[in-house]
């Protein structure tokens, strides 16, 4: 039997662990000794018996103490740990920055009337605290159809975001990219600005970002290289269901400061589903759209549908 923060946890063989509000229980008894903490801070160990008038009798080695249910703030078995100690340790752990790593691979092959090959690799490293996050990423995409490459892209970058209040924060980010199919020899995108946290709870987060940046693009074609300051807008949304199904949405919009008709929009939405009993392996199913208003290639919009196996570790 565990009592913590006004809830009684009963471990049963027929229904697992039952949770009952303490104020709905008049008294309880135990055959084996348990630890009892009272509202005064006194902690005793011994069997608990129900007495008349809704009273409880705690039989310790130092004698018998009579009290009532309302004065009991915590109870736990001798083989368990003090729930207050467990809670304080969890709160301290939540305030500590931790590195988290993820690696994902999506692979597709097809033979027959047509030959197709697709490979996608993404690596992520994040140092996350309660109010800030440092992130690195690297990704590679290659696709072929009937021996002809339809995608050949390599990208990497870093970002840092810190909130100085419940709502407002600041961010800085930088990315490098090369794309042979879109005739991009090198594209460098940097941005910095203000973050606005609209939603922040255990199940859902929503952050918008706005700032200034700089973009440089070197083309592997007759198109002239571009270099200009930019505006930098972004949106990041996550939602987690009770069964650990996780939805993530990311959107960035970067127009040229000199010509608003010259812009780039990147959107990525994915659903992550755990594989097995742990949370180390997940499958992510998603779609990524990249729209460039003035591209060197023929198409302005690139759309990628992917199914990725992800492994996470700390």
C-alpha atoms as a PDB file:
ATOM      1  CA  UNK A   1       0.000   0.000   0.000  1.00  0.00           C
ATOM      2  CA  UNK A   2       1.310   3.413  -0.998  1.00  0.00           C
ATOM      3  CA  UNK A   3      -0.144   6.762   0.072  1.00  0.00           C
ATOM      4  CA  UNK A   4       1.271   9.857  -1.598  1.00  0.00           C
ATOM      5  CA  UNK A   5      -0.106  13.320  -2.335  1.00  0.00           C
ATOM      6  CA  UNK A   6      -3.653  12.448  -1.276  1.00  0.00           C
ATOM      7  CA  UNK A   7      -3.920   9.241  -3.321  1.00  0.00           C
ATOM      8  CA  UNK A   8      -3.958   5.647  -2.042  1.00  0.00           C
ATOM      9  CA  UNK A   9      -2.342   3.127  -4.402  1.00  0.00           C
ATOM     10  CA  UNK A  10      -3.556  -0.452  -3.857  1.00  0.00           C
ATOM     11  CA  UNK A  11      -1.698  -3.269  -5.614  1.00  0.00           C
ATOM     12  CA  UNK A  12      -4.236  -5.994  -6.424  1.00  0.00           C
ATOM     13  CA  UNK A  13      -3.830  -9.356  -8.148  1.00  0.00           C
ATOM     14  CA  UNK A  14      -7.067  -9.006 -10.132  1.00  0.00           C
ATOM     15  CA  UNK A  15      -6.959  -5.393 -11.376  1.00  0.00           C
ATOM     16  CA  UNK A  16      -3.386  -4.211 -11.032  1.00  0.00           C
ATOM     17  CA  UNK A  17      -2.816  -0.973  -9.139  1.00  0.00           C
ATOM     18  CA  UNK A  18      -5.959   0.862  -8.051  1.00  0.00           C
ATOM     19  CA  UNK A  19      -5.855   4.565  -7.203  1.00  0.00           C
ATOM     20  CA  UNK A  20      -8.325   5.923  -4.638  1.00  0.00           C
ATOM     21  CA  UNK A  21      -8.528   9.474  -3.328  1.00  0.00           C
ATOM     22  CA  UNK A  22      -7.516   9.570   0.319  1.00  0.00           C
ATOM     23  CA  UNK A  23     -10.387  11.838   1.386  1.00  0.00           C
ATOM     24  CA  UNK A  24     -12.832   9.135   0.257  1.00  0.00           C
ATOM     25  CA  UNK A  25     -11.368   6.540   2.641  1.00  0.00           C
ATOM     26  CA  UNK A  26     -12.278   6.607   6.342  1.00  0.00           C
ATOM     27  CA  UNK A  27      -9.535   4.230   7.560  1.00  0.00           C
ATOM     28  CA  UNK A  28      -7.341   1.311   6.533  1.00  0.00           C
ATOM     29  CA  UNK A  29      -5.470  -1.623   8.069  1.00  0.00           C
ATOM     30  CA  UNK A  30      -2.242  -3.448   7.279  1.00  0.00           C
ATOM     31  CA  UNK A  31      -1.022  -6.835   8.460  1.00  0.00           C
ATOM     32  CA  UNK A  32       2.642  -6.125   7.746  1.00  0.00           C
ATOM     33  CA  UNK A  33       4.552  -3.110   9.114  1.00  0.00           C
ATOM     34  CA  UNK A  34       4.561   0.032   6.962  1.00  0.00           C
ATOM     35  CA  UNK A  35       6.070   3.489   7.259  1.00  0.00           C
ATOM     36  CA  UNK A  36       3.598   6.263   8.108  1.00  0.00           C
ATOM     37  CA  UNK A  37       4.329   9.997   7.885  1.00  0.00           C
ATOM     38  CA  UNK A  38       1.956  12.380   9.653  1.00  0.00           C
ATOM     39  CA  UNK A  39       1.184  16.020   8.910  1.00  0.00           C
ATOM     40  CA  UNK A  40       3.417  17.059  11.829  1.00  0.00           C
ATOM     41  CA  UNK A  41       6.405  15.433  10.118  1.00  0.00           C
ATOM     42  CA  UNK A  42       6.541  12.467  12.502  1.00  0.00           C
ATOM     43  CA  UNK A  43       7.434   9.193  10.784  1.00  0.00           C
ATOM     44  CA  UNK A  44       6.638   5.831  12.374  1.00  0.00           C
ATOM     45  CA  UNK A  45       6.927   2.197  11.306  1.00  0.00           C
ATOM     46  CA  UNK A  46       4.555  -0.601  12.255  1.00  0.00           C
ATOM     47  CA  UNK A  47       1.255  -2.318  11.485  1.00  0.00           C
ATOM     48  CA  UNK A  48      -1.820  -0.096  11.205  1.00  0.00           C
ATOM     49  CA  UNK A  49      -5.150  -1.016  12.772  1.00  0.00           C
ATOM     50  CA  UNK A  50      -8.545   0.624  12.388  1.00  0.00           C
ATOM     51  CA  UNK A  51     -10.082   1.877  15.633  1.00  0.00           C
ATOM     52  CA  UNK A  52     -13.495   3.231  16.591  1.00  0.00           C
ATOM     53  CA  UNK A  53     -14.519   6.682  15.469  1.00  0.00           C
ATOM     54  CA  UNK A  54     -12.503   6.517  12.257  1.00  0.00           C
ATOM     55  CA  UNK A  55      -9.216   6.477  14.149  1.00  0.00           C
ATOM     56  CA  UNK A  56      -6.019   4.672  13.197  1.00  0.00           C
ATOM     57  CA  UNK A  57      -3.633   2.916  15.577  1.00  0.00           C
ATOM     58  CA  UNK A  58       0.019   2.684  14.560  1.00  0.00           C
ATOM     59  CA  UNK A  59       1.866   0.054  16.608  1.00  0.00           C
ATOM     60  CA  UNK A  60       5.547   0.964  16.559  1.00  0.00           C
ATOM     61  CA  UNK A  61       8.465  -0.276  18.659  1.00  0.00           C
ATOM     62  CA  UNK A  62       8.174   2.870  20.792  1.00  0.00           C
ATOM     63  CA  UNK A  63       4.487   2.379  21.538  1.00  0.00           C
ATOM     64  CA  UNK A  64       1.074   2.869  19.996  1.00  0.00           C
ATOM     65  CA  UNK A  65       0.010   6.146  18.411  1.00  0.00           C
ATOM     66  CA  UNK A  66      -3.611   6.959  17.687  1.00  0.00           C
ATOM     67  CA  UNK A  67      -4.379   9.361  14.840  1.00  0.00           C
ATOM     68  CA  UNK A  68      -6.912   9.840  12.043  1.00  0.00           C
ATOM     69  CA  UNK A  69      -6.850   9.423   8.279  1.00  0.00           C
ATOM     70  CA  UNK A  70      -6.664  13.144   7.549  1.00  0.00           C
ATOM     71  CA  UNK A  71      -3.320  13.452   9.377  1.00  0.00           C
ATOM     72  CA  UNK A  72      -1.624  10.746   7.275  1.00  0.00           C
ATOM     73  CA  UNK A  73       0.404  12.420   4.502  1.00  0.00           C
ATOM     74  CA  UNK A  74       2.338   9.393   3.235  1.00  0.00           C
ATOM     75  CA  UNK A  75       2.705   5.653   3.670  1.00  0.00           C
ATOM     76  CA  UNK A  76       5.014   3.119   2.054  1.00  0.00           C
ATOM     77  CA  UNK A  77       6.280  -0.421   2.611  1.00  0.00           C
ATOM     78  CA  UNK A  78       9.693  -1.106   4.206  1.00  0.00           C
ATOM     79  CA  UNK A  79      10.988  -2.519   0.907  1.00  0.00           C
ATOM     80  CA  UNK A  80      10.007   0.632  -1.013  1.00  0.00           C
ATOM     81  CA  UNK A  81      11.539   4.100  -1.028  1.00  0.00           C
ATOM     82  CA  UNK A  82      10.070   7.189   0.599  1.00  0.00           C
ATOM     83  CA  UNK A  83       7.780   8.694  -2.105  1.00  0.00           C
ATOM     84  CA  UNK A  84       8.888  12.189  -1.142  1.00  0.00           C
ATOM     85  CA  UNK A  85      12.525  11.239  -1.782  1.00  0.00           C
ATOM     86  CA  UNK A  86      11.558   9.683  -5.120  1.00  0.00           C
ATOM     87  CA  UNK A  87       9.630  12.799  -6.108  1.00  0.00           C
ATOM     88  CA  UNK A  88      12.430  15.189  -5.126  1.00  0.00           C
ATOM     89  CA  UNK A  89      14.962  13.116  -7.047  1.00  0.00           C
ATOM     90  CA  UNK A  90      12.718  13.157 -10.131  1.00  0.00           C
ATOM     91  CA  UNK A  91      12.304  16.939  -9.863  1.00  0.00           C
ATOM     92  CA  UNK A  92      16.058  17.388  -9.554  1.00  0.00           C
ATOM     93  CA  UNK A  93      16.635  15.097 -12.532  1.00  0.00           C
ATOM     94  CA  UNK A  94      14.133  17.096 -14.589  1.00  0.00           C
ATOM     95  CA  UNK A  95      16.126  20.283 -13.945  1.00  0.00           C
ATOM     96  CA  UNK A  96      19.373  18.692 -15.101  1.00  0.00           C
ATOM     97  CA  UNK A  97      20.466  19.006 -18.701  1.00  0.00           C
ATOM     98  CA  UNK A  98      20.664  15.673 -20.489  1.00  0.00           C
ATOM     99  CA  UNK A  99      22.049  14.602 -23.831  1.00  0.00           C
ATOM    100  CA  UNK A 100      19.627  12.632 -25.989  1.00  0.00           C
ATOM    101  CA  UNK A 101      20.607  10.984 -29.270  1.00  0.00           C
ATOM    102  CA  UNK A 102      18.538   9.647 -32.170  1.00  0.00           C
ATOM    103  CA  UNK A 103      19.423   7.833 -35.347  1.00  0.00           C
ATOM    104  CA  UNK A 104      16.950   7.070 -38.116  1.00  0.00           C
ATOM    105  CA  UNK A 105      17.117   5.097 -41.376  1.00  0.00           C
ATOM    106  CA  UNK A 106      14.554   4.665 -44.138  1.00  0.00           C
ATOM    107  CA  UNK A 107      15.372   2.246 -46.968  1.00  0.00           C
ATOM    108  CA  UNK A 108      13.367   1.240 -50.034  1.00  0.00           C
ATOM    109  CA  UNK A 109      14.209  -1.011 -52.978  1.00  0.00           C
ATOM    110  CA  UNK A 110      12.203  -2.229 -55.952  1.00  0.00           C
ATOM    111  CA  UNK A 111      12.927  -4.476 -58.960  1.00  0.00           C
ATOM    112  CA  UNK A 112      10.715  -5.463 -61.862  1.00  0.00           C
ATOM    113  CA  UNK A 113       9.196  -3.227 -64.508  1.00  0.00           C
ATOM    114  CA  UNK A 114      11.114  -0.384 -62.875  1.00  0.00           C
ATOM    115  CA  UNK A 115      14.096  -0.242 -60.554  1.00  0.00           C
ATOM    116  CA  UNK A 116      13.965   2.068 -57.566  1.00  0.00           C
ATOM    117  CA  UNK A 117      16.285   2.683 -54.650  1.00  0.00           C
ATOM    118  CA  UNK A 118      15.794   5.079 -51.757  1.00  0.00           C
ATOM    119  CA  UNK A 119      17.986   5.744 -48.726  1.00  0.00           C
ATOM    120  CA  UNK A 120      17.512   8.288 -45.975  1.00  0.00           C
ATOM    121  CA  UNK A 121      19.665   8.755 -42.869  1.00  0.00           C
ATOM    122  CA  UNK A 122      19.157  11.280 -40.078  1.00  0.00           C
ATOM    123  CA  UNK A 123      21.193  11.757 -36.890  1.00  0.00           C
ATOM    124  CA  UNK A 124      20.225  14.080 -34.030  1.00  0.00           C
ATOM    125  CA  UNK A 125      21.868  15.115 -30.759  1.00  0.00           C
ATOM    126  CA  UNK A 126      20.098  17.333 -28.218  1.00  0.00           C
ATOM    127  CA  UNK A 127      21.219  18.762 -24.885  1.00  0.00           C
ATOM    128  CA  UNK A 128      17.920  19.663 -23.242  1.00  0.00           C
ATOM    129  CA  UNK A 129      17.252  21.498 -20.006  1.00  0.00           C
ATOM    130  CA  UNK A 130      13.985  22.758 -18.481  1.00  0.00           C
ATOM    131  CA  UNK A 131      14.220  26.101 -20.318  1.00  0.00           C
ATOM    132  CA  UNK A 132      16.776  25.667 -23.093  1.00  0.00           C
ATOM    133  CA  UNK A 133      17.884  23.261 -25.801  1.00  0.00           C
ATOM    134  CA  UNK A 134      21.039  22.852 -27.866  1.00  0.00           C
ATOM    135  CA  UNK A 135      20.527  20.689 -30.961  1.00  0.00           C
ATOM    136  CA  UNK A 136      22.632  19.292 -33.801  1.00  0.00           C
ATOM    137  CA  UNK A 137      21.443  17.356 -36.831  1.00  0.00           C
ATOM    138  CA  UNK A 138      22.801  15.758 -39.996  1.00  0.00           C
ATOM    139  CA  UNK A 139      20.817  14.079 -42.761  1.00  0.00           C
ATOM    140  CA  UNK A 140      21.409  12.470 -46.130  1.00  0.00           C
ATOM    141  CA  UNK A 141      18.900  11.549 -48.837  1.00  0.00           C
ATOM    142  CA  UNK A 142      19.546   9.564 -52.020  1.00  0.00           C
ATOM    143  CA  UNK A 143      16.967   8.221 -54.448  1.00  0.00           C
ATOM    144  CA  UNK A 144      17.330   6.525 -57.812  1.00  0.00           C
ATOM    145  CA  UNK A 145      14.813   5.388 -60.418  1.00  0.00           C
ATOM    146  CA  UNK A 146      15.879   3.224 -63.361  1.00  0.00           C
ATOM    147  CA  UNK A 147      19.513   4.122 -62.704  1.00  0.00           C
ATOM    148  CA  UNK A 148      18.892   7.875 -62.665  1.00  0.00           C
ATOM    149  CA  UNK A 149      19.272   9.865 -59.463  1.00  0.00           C
ATOM    150  CA  UNK A 150      16.172  11.771 -58.410  1.00  0.00           C
ATOM    151  CA  UNK A 151      17.492  12.936 -55.022  1.00  0.00           C
ATOM    152  CA  UNK A 152      21.016  13.542 -53.742  1.00  0.00           C
ATOM    153  CA  UNK A 153      21.004  15.851 -50.739  1.00  0.00           C
ATOM    154  CA  UNK A 154      23.251  16.337 -47.713  1.00  0.00           C
ATOM    155  CA  UNK A 155      22.434  18.776 -44.895  1.00  0.00           C
ATOM    156  CA  UNK A 156      23.493  19.583 -41.354  1.00  0.00           C
ATOM    157  CA  UNK A 157      23.008  22.276 -38.789  1.00  0.00           C
ATOM    158  CA  UNK A 158      22.798  23.450 -35.210  1.00  0.00           C
ATOM    159  CA  UNK A 159      20.379  25.514 -33.150  1.00  0.00           C
ATOM    160  CA  UNK A 160      20.045  26.890 -29.639  1.00  0.00           C
ATOM    161  CA  UNK A 161      16.895  28.148 -27.937  1.00  0.00           C
ATOM    162  CA  UNK A 162      16.510  29.557 -24.427  1.00  0.00           C
ATOM    163  CA  UNK A 163      13.429  30.869 -22.605  1.00  0.00           C
ATOM    164  CA  UNK A 164      13.953  33.629 -20.048  1.00  0.00           C
ATOM    165  CA  UNK A 165      10.268  33.570 -18.996  1.00  0.00           C
ATOM    166  CA  UNK A 166       7.287  31.240 -19.270  1.00  0.00           C
ATOM    167  CA  UNK A 167       6.419  32.736 -22.651  1.00  0.00           C
ATOM    168  CA  UNK A 168       9.350  34.600 -24.201  1.00  0.00           C
ATOM    169  CA  UNK A 169      12.769  33.347 -25.271  1.00  0.00           C
ATOM    170  CA  UNK A 170      15.390  33.711 -27.960  1.00  0.00           C
ATOM    171  CA  UNK A 171      16.916  31.424 -30.564  1.00  0.00           C
ATOM    172  CA  UNK A 172      19.792  31.159 -33.012  1.00  0.00           C
ATOM    173  CA  UNK A 173      20.197  28.605 -35.801  1.00  0.00           C
ATOM    174  CA  UNK A 174      22.467  27.784 -38.722  1.00  0.00           C
ATOM    175  CA  UNK A 175      22.247  25.194 -41.519  1.00  0.00           C
ATOM    176  CA  UNK A 176      24.414  24.055 -44.427  1.00  0.00           C
ATOM    177  CA  UNK A 177      23.065  22.101 -47.383  1.00  0.00           C
ATOM    178  CA  UNK A 178      24.117  20.728 -50.752  1.00  0.00           C
ATOM    179  CA  UNK A 179      21.693  19.289 -53.315  1.00  0.00           C
ATOM    180  CA  UNK A 180      22.973  17.970 -56.646  1.00  0.00           C
ATOM    181  CA  UNK A 181      19.501  17.462 -58.141  1.00  0.00           C
ATOM    182  CA  UNK A 182      18.411  21.039 -57.401  1.00  0.00           C
ATOM    183  CA  UNK A 183      21.796  22.322 -58.665  1.00  0.00           C
ATOM    184  CA  UNK A 184      22.721  23.708 -55.241  1.00  0.00           C
ATOM    185  CA  UNK A 185      26.458  23.553 -54.661  1.00  0.00           C
ATOM    186  CA  UNK A 186      26.112  25.092 -51.183  1.00  0.00           C
ATOM    187  CA  UNK A 187      23.316  26.802 -49.310  1.00  0.00           C
ATOM    188  CA  UNK A 188      23.963  28.462 -45.954  1.00  0.00           C
ATOM    189  CA  UNK A 189      21.012  29.675 -43.870  1.00  0.00           C
ATOM    190  CA  UNK A 190      21.342  31.446 -40.522  1.00  0.00           C
ATOM    191  CA  UNK A 191      18.773  33.096 -38.298  1.00  0.00           C
ATOM    192  CA  UNK A 192      18.264  34.580 -34.845  1.00  0.00           C
ATOM    193  CA  UNK A 193      15.329  36.169 -33.090  1.00  0.00           C
ATOM    194  CA  UNK A 194      12.560  35.922 -30.501  1.00  0.00           C
ATOM    195  CA  UNK A 195      10.668  32.770 -29.506  1.00  0.00           C
ATOM    196  CA  UNK A 196       7.084  32.881 -28.262  1.00  0.00           C
ATOM    197  CA  UNK A 197       5.813  29.828 -26.356  1.00  0.00           C
ATOM    198  CA  UNK A 198       2.039  29.587 -26.752  1.00  0.00           C
ATOM    199  CA  UNK A 199       1.533  26.102 -25.223  1.00  0.00           C
ATOM    200  CA  UNK A 200       3.837  24.226 -22.862  1.00  0.00           C
ATOM    201  CA  UNK A 201       2.587  21.181 -20.953  1.00  0.00           C
ATOM    202  CA  UNK A 202       3.311  17.465 -20.674  1.00  0.00           C
ATOM    203  CA  UNK A 203       1.227  16.568 -23.728  1.00  0.00           C
ATOM    204  CA  UNK A 204       1.549  19.516 -26.073  1.00  0.00           C
ATOM    205  CA  UNK A 205       3.955  22.327 -27.000  1.00  0.00           C
ATOM    206  CA  UNK A 206       3.585  25.161 -29.488  1.00  0.00           C
ATOM    207  CA  UNK A 207       6.360  27.679 -30.194  1.00  0.00           C
ATOM    208  CA  UNK A 208       6.495  30.409 -32.828  1.00  0.00           C
ATOM    209  CA  UNK A 209       9.706  32.169 -33.850  1.00  0.00           C
ATOM    210  CA  UNK A 210      10.451  35.394 -35.707  1.00  0.00           C
ATOM    211  CA  UNK A 211      13.744  37.114 -36.396  1.00  0.00           C
ATOM    212  CA  UNK A 212      16.351  38.120 -38.939  1.00  0.00           C
ATOM    213  CA  UNK A 213      18.789  35.970 -40.868  1.00  0.00           C
ATOM    214  CA  UNK A 214      21.175  35.622 -43.759  1.00  0.00           C
ATOM    215  CA  UNK A 215      21.131  33.233 -46.708  1.00  0.00           C
ATOM    216  CA  UNK A 216      23.875  32.432 -49.191  1.00  0.00           C
ATOM    217  CA  UNK A 217      23.325  30.053 -52.116  1.00  0.00           C
ATOM    218  CA  UNK A 218      25.980  28.880 -54.558  1.00  0.00           C
ATOM    219  CA  UNK A 219      24.519  27.164 -57.641  1.00  0.00           C
ATOM    220  CA  UNK A 220      26.055  24.443 -59.774  1.00  0.00           C
ATOM    221  CA  UNK A 221      24.441  25.909 -62.896  1.00  0.00           C
ATOM    222  CA  UNK A 222      24.215  29.079 -64.964  1.00  0.00           C
ATOM    223  CA  UNK A 223      22.109  30.699 -62.238  1.00  0.00           C
ATOM    224  CA  UNK A 224      24.025  33.401 -60.393  1.00  0.00           C
ATOM    225  CA  UNK A 225      24.917  32.904 -56.755  1.00  0.00           C
ATOM    226  CA  UNK A 226      22.614  34.620 -54.251  1.00  0.00           C
ATOM    227  CA  UNK A 227      23.463  36.387 -51.027  1.00  0.00           C
ATOM    228  CA  UNK A 228      21.014  38.472 -49.020  1.00  0.00           C
ATOM    229  CA  UNK A 229      19.665  39.200 -45.534  1.00  0.00           C
ATOM    230  CA  UNK A 230      16.366  37.490 -44.763  1.00  0.00           C
ATOM    231  CA  UNK A 231      13.441  37.457 -42.417  1.00  0.00           C
ATOM    232  CA  UNK A 232      13.193  34.259 -40.386  1.00  0.00           C
ATOM    233  CA  UNK A 233       9.857  32.785 -39.284  1.00  0.00           C
ATOM    234  CA  UNK A 234       9.184  29.393 -37.756  1.00  0.00           C
ATOM    235  CA  UNK A 235       6.619  27.251 -35.969  1.00  0.00           C
ATOM    236  CA  UNK A 236       7.180  24.082 -33.931  1.00  0.00           C
ATOM    237  CA  UNK A 237       4.324  21.969 -32.554  1.00  0.00           C
ATOM    238  CA  UNK A 238       4.318  18.626 -30.735  1.00  0.00           C
ATOM    239  CA  UNK A 239       1.500  16.531 -29.302  1.00  0.00           C
ATOM    240  CA  UNK A 240       1.801  13.294 -27.324  1.00  0.00           C
ATOM    241  CA  UNK A 241      -1.101  10.896 -26.820  1.00  0.00           C
ATOM    242  CA  UNK A 242      -1.468   8.712 -23.707  1.00  0.00           C
ATOM    243  CA  UNK A 243      -0.139   5.617 -25.467  1.00  0.00           C
ATOM    244  CA  UNK A 244       3.071   7.478 -26.418  1.00  0.00           C
ATOM    245  CA  UNK A 245       2.058   8.163 -30.011  1.00  0.00           C
ATOM    246  CA  UNK A 246       3.883  11.386 -30.841  1.00  0.00           C
ATOM    247  CA  UNK A 247       3.049  13.974 -33.520  1.00  0.00           C
ATOM    248  CA  UNK A 248       5.570  16.625 -34.568  1.00  0.00           C
ATOM    249  CA  UNK A 249       5.032  19.549 -36.941  1.00  0.00           C
ATOM    250  CA  UNK A 250       7.734  21.963 -38.105  1.00  0.00           C
ATOM    251  CA  UNK A 251       7.401  24.922 -40.459  1.00  0.00           C
ATOM    252  CA  UNK A 252       9.931  27.576 -41.531  1.00  0.00           C
ATOM    253  CA  UNK A 253       9.396  30.512 -43.875  1.00  0.00           C
ATOM    254  CA  UNK A 254      12.462  32.497 -44.958  1.00  0.00           C
ATOM    255  CA  UNK A 255      11.857  35.362 -47.435  1.00  0.00           C
ATOM    256  CA  UNK A 256      14.622  37.557 -48.794  1.00  0.00           C
ATOM    257  CA  UNK A 257      14.719  40.956 -47.102  1.00  0.00           C
ATOM    258  CA  UNK A 258      15.424  42.606 -50.461  1.00  0.00           C
ATOM    259  CA  UNK A 259      12.781  40.716 -52.457  1.00  0.00           C
ATOM    260  CA  UNK A 260       9.815  39.131 -50.662  1.00  0.00           C
ATOM    261  CA  UNK A 261       9.016  37.158 -53.829  1.00  0.00           C
ATOM    262  CA  UNK A 262      12.240  35.207 -53.258  1.00  0.00           C
ATOM    263  CA  UNK A 263      11.482  32.851 -50.380  1.00  0.00           C
ATOM    264  CA  UNK A 264      11.835  29.275 -49.140  1.00  0.00           C
ATOM    265  CA  UNK A 265       9.286  27.293 -47.137  1.00  0.00           C
ATOM    266  CA  UNK A 266      10.070  23.961 -45.437  1.00  0.00           C
ATOM    267  CA  UNK A 267       7.362  21.864 -43.765  1.00  0.00           C
ATOM    268  CA  UNK A 268       7.788  18.517 -41.998  1.00  0.00           C
ATOM    269  CA  UNK A 269       5.034  16.534 -40.263  1.00  0.00           C
ATOM    270  CA  UNK A 270       5.624  13.126 -38.726  1.00  0.00           C
ATOM    271  CA  UNK A 271       3.871  10.617 -36.475  1.00  0.00           C
ATOM    272  CA  UNK A 272       6.062   8.450 -34.235  1.00  0.00           C
ATOM    273  CA  UNK A 273       4.799   5.098 -32.941  1.00  0.00           C
ATOM    274  CA  UNK A 274       6.763   3.054 -30.357  1.00  0.00           C
ATOM    275  CA  UNK A 275       7.925  -0.433 -31.317  1.00  0.00           C
ATOM    276  CA  UNK A 276       7.939  -3.007 -28.536  1.00  0.00           C
ATOM    277  CA  UNK A 277       7.573  -2.397 -24.822  1.00  0.00           C
ATOM    278  CA  UNK A 278      10.342   0.192 -24.447  1.00  0.00           C
ATOM    279  CA  UNK A 279      10.753   3.632 -25.978  1.00  0.00           C
ATOM    280  CA  UNK A 280      14.127   3.069 -27.672  1.00  0.00           C
ATOM    281  CA  UNK A 281      12.713   1.983 -31.043  1.00  0.00           C
ATOM    282  CA  UNK A 282      10.074   3.928 -32.939  1.00  0.00           C
ATOM    283  CA  UNK A 283       8.645   4.126 -36.433  1.00  0.00           C
ATOM    284  CA  UNK A 284       8.113   7.590 -37.878  1.00  0.00           C
ATOM    285  CA  UNK A 285       5.729   8.083 -40.789  1.00  0.00           C
ATOM    286  CA  UNK A 286       5.779  11.547 -42.296  1.00  0.00           C
ATOM    287  CA  UNK A 287       5.796  13.952 -45.190  1.00  0.00           C
ATOM    288  CA  UNK A 288       8.253  16.752 -45.943  1.00  0.00           C
ATOM    289  CA  UNK A 289       7.596  19.633 -48.334  1.00  0.00           C
ATOM    290  CA  UNK A 290      10.177  22.135 -49.548  1.00  0.00           C
ATOM    291  CA  UNK A 291       9.068  25.050 -51.722  1.00  0.00           C
ATOM    292  CA  UNK A 292      11.569  27.455 -53.319  1.00  0.00           C
ATOM    293  CA  UNK A 293       9.999  30.367 -55.183  1.00  0.00           C
ATOM    294  CA  UNK A 294      12.997  30.980 -57.476  1.00  0.00           C
ATOM    295  CA  UNK A 295      14.783  27.628 -57.916  1.00  0.00           C
ATOM    296  CA  UNK A 296      17.651  26.701 -60.207  1.00  0.00           C
ATOM    297  CA  UNK A 297      15.857  23.426 -61.055  1.00  0.00           C
ATOM    298  CA  UNK A 298      12.600  23.117 -62.978  1.00  0.00           C
ATOM    299  CA  UNK A 299      10.299  22.254 -60.075  1.00  0.00           C
ATOM    300  CA  UNK A 300       9.580  24.663 -57.225  1.00  0.00           C
ATOM    301  CA  UNK A 301       8.102  22.058 -54.871  1.00  0.00           C
ATOM    302  CA  UNK A 302       9.793  18.909 -53.559  1.00  0.00           C
ATOM    303  CA  UNK A 303       7.605  16.490 -51.585  1.00  0.00           C
ATOM    304  CA  UNK A 304       9.029  13.475 -49.764  1.00  0.00           C
ATOM    305  CA  UNK A 305       6.980  10.737 -48.093  1.00  0.00           C
ATOM    306  CA  UNK A 306       8.970   8.583 -45.703  1.00  0.00           C
ATOM    307  CA  UNK A 307       8.762   5.757 -43.190  1.00  0.00           C
ATOM    308  CA  UNK A 308      11.753   5.783 -40.862  1.00  0.00           C
ATOM    309  CA  UNK A 309      12.985   3.414 -38.171  1.00  0.00           C
ATOM    310  CA  UNK A 310      14.387   5.422 -35.243  1.00  0.00           C
ATOM    311  CA  UNK A 311      16.625   4.339 -32.385  1.00  0.00           C
ATOM    312  CA  UNK A 312      16.983   6.662 -29.369  1.00  0.00           C
ATOM    313  CA  UNK A 313      19.503   6.552 -26.547  1.00  0.00           C
ATOM    314  CA  UNK A 314      20.968   8.746 -23.809  1.00  0.00           C
END
